[in-house]
mmCIF file of N, CA and C in Angstrom:
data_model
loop_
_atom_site.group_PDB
_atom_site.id
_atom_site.type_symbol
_atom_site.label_atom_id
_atom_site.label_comp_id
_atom_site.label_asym_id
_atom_site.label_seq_id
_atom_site.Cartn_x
_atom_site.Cartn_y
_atom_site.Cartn_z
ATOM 1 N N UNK A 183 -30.859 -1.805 10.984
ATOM 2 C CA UNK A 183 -30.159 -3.090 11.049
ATOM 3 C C UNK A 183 -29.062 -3.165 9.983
ATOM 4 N N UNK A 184 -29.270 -2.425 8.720
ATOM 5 C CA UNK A 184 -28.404 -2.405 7.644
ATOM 6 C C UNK A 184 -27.010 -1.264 8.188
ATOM 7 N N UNK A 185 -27.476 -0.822 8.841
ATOM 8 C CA UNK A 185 -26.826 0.435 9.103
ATOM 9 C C UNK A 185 -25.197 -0.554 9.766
ATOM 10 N N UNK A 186 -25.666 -1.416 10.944
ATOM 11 C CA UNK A 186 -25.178 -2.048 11.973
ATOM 12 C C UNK A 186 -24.438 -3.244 11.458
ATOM 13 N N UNK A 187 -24.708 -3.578 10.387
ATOM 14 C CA UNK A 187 -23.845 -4.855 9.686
ATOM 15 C C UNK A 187 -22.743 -4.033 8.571
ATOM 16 N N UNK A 188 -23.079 -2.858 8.041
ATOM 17 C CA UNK A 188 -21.990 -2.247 7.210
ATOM 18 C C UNK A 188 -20.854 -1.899 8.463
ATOM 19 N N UNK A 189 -21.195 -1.483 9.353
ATOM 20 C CA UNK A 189 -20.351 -0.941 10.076
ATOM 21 C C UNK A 189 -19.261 -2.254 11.090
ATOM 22 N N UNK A 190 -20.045 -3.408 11.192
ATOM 23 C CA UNK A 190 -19.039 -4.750 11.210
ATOM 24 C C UNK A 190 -17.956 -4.870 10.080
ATOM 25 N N UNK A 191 -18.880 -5.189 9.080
ATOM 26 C CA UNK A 191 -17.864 -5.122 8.082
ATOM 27 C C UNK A 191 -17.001 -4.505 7.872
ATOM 28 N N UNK A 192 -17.176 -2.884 7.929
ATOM 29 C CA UNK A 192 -15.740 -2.576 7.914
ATOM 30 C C UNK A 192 -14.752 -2.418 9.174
ATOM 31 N N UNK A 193 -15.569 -2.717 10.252
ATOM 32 C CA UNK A 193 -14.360 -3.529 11.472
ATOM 33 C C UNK A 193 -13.487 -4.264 10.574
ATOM 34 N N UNK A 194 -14.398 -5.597 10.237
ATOM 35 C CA UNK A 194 -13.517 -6.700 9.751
ATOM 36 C C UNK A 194 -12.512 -6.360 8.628
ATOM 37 N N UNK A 195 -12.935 -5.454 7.934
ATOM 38 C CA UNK A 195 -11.742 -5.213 6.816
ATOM 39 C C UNK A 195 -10.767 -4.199 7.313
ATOM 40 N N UNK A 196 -11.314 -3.263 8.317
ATOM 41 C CA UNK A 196 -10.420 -3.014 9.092
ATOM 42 C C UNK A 196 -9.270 -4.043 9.752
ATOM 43 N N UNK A 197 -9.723 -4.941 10.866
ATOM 44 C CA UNK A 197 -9.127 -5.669 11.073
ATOM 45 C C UNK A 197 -8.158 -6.648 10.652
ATOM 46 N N UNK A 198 -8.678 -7.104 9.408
ATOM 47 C CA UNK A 198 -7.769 -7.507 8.406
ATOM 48 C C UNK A 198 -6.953 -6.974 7.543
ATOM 49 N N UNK A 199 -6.929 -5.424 7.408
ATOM 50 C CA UNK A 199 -5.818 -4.770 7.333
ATOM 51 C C UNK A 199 -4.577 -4.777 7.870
ATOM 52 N N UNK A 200 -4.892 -4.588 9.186
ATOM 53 C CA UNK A 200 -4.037 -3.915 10.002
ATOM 54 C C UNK A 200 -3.182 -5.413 10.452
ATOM 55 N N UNK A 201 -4.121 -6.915 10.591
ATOM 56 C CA UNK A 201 -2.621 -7.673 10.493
ATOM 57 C C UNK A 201 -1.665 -7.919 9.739
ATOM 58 N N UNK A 202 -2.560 -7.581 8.109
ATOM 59 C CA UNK A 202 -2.013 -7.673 7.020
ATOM 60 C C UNK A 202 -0.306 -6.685 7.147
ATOM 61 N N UNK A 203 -1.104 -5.779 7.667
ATOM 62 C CA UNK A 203 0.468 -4.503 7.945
ATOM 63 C C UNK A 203 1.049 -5.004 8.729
ATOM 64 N N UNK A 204 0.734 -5.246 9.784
ATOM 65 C CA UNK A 204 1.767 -5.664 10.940
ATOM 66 C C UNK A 204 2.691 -7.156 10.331
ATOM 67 N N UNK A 205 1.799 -8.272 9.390
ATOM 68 C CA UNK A 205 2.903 -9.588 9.191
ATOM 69 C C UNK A 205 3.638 -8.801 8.107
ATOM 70 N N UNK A 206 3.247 -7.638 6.982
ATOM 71 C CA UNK A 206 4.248 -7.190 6.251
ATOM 72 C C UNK A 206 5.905 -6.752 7.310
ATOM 73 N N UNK A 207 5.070 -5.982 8.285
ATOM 74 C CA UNK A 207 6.433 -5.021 9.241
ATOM 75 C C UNK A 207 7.308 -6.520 9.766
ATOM 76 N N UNK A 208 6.670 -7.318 10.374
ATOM 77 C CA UNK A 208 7.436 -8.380 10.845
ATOM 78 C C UNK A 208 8.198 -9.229 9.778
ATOM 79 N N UNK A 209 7.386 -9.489 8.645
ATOM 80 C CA UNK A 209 8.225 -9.898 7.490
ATOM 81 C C UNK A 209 9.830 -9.389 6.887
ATOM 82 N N UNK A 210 9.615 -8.316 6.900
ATOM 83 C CA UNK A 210 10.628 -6.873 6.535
ATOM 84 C C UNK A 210 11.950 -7.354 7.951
ATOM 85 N N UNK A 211 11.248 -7.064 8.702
ATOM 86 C CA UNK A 211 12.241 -7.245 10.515
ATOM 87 C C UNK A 211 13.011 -8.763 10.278
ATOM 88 N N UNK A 212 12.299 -9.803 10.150
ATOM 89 C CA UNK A 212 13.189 -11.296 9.851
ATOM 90 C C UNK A 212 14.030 -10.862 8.242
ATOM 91 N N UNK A 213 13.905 -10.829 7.640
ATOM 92 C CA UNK A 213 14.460 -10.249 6.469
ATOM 93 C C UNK A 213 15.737 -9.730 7.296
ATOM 94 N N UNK A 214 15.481 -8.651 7.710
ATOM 95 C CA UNK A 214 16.699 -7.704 8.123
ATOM 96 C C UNK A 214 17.457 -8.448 8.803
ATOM 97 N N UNK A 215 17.292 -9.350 10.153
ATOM 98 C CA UNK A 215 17.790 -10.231 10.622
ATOM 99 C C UNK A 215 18.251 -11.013 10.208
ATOM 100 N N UNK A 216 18.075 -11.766 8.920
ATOM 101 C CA UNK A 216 18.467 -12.716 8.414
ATOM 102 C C UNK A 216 19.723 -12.096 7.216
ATOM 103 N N UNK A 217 19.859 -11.084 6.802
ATOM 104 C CA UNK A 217 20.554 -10.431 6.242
ATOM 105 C C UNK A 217 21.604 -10.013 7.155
ATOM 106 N N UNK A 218 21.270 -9.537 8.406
ATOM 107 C CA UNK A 218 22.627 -9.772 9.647
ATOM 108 C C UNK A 218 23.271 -10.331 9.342
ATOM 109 N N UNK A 219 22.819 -11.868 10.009
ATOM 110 C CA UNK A 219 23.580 -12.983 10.204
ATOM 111 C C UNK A 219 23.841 -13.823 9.269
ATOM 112 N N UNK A 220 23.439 -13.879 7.721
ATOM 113 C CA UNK A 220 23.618 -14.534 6.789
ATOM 114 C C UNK A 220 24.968 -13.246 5.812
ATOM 115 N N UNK A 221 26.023 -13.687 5.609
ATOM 116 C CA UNK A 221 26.614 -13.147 4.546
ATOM 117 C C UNK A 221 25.471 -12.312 3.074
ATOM 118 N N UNK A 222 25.981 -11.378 2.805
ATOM 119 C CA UNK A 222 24.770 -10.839 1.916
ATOM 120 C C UNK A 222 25.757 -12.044 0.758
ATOM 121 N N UNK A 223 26.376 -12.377 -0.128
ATOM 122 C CA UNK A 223 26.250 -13.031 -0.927
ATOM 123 C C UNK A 223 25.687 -14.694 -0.623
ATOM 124 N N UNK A 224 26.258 -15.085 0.205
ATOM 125 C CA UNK A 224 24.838 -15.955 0.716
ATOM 126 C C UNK A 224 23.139 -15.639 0.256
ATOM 127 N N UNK A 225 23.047 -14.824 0.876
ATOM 128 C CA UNK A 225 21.484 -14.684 0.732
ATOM 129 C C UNK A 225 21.413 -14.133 -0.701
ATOM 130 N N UNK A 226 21.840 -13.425 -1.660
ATOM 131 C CA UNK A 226 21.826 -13.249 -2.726
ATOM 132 C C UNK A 226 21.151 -14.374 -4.000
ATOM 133 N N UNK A 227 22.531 -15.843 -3.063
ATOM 134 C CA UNK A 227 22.472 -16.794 -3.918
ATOM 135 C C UNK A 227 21.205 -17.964 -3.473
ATOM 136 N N UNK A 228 20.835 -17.674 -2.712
ATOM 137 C CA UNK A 228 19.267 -18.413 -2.085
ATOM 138 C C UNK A 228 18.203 -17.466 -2.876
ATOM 139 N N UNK A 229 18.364 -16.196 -3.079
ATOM 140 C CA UNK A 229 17.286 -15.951 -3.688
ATOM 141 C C UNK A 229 17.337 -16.270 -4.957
ATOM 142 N N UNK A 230 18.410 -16.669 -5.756
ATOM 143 C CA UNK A 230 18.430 -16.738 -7.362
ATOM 144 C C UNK A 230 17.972 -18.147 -7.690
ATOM 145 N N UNK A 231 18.042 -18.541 -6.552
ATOM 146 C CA UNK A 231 17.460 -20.380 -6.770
ATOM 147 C C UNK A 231 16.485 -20.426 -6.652
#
């Protein structure tokens, strides 16, 4: 039975990895997008504020 609950668990921390990676990759992707269409000194000056 111990055997069968370690091995959930690391589903779940599995699982919670891997969205963790994926909202980093999507994070990174709007970033890039927003660096498109925003002038880079624009966005420069939003981040210093």
């Amino acid at each position: 039975m111990q055997h069968f609950r370690q091995n959930i668990e690391r589903l779940i921390k599995y699982a919670f990895w891997r969205t963790a990676q994926n909202n980093i990759t999507s994070i990174k992707h709007d970033i890039q997008k927003l660096n498109m269409l925003i002038p880079p000194l624009k966005v420069k000056r939003c981040l210093k504020v």
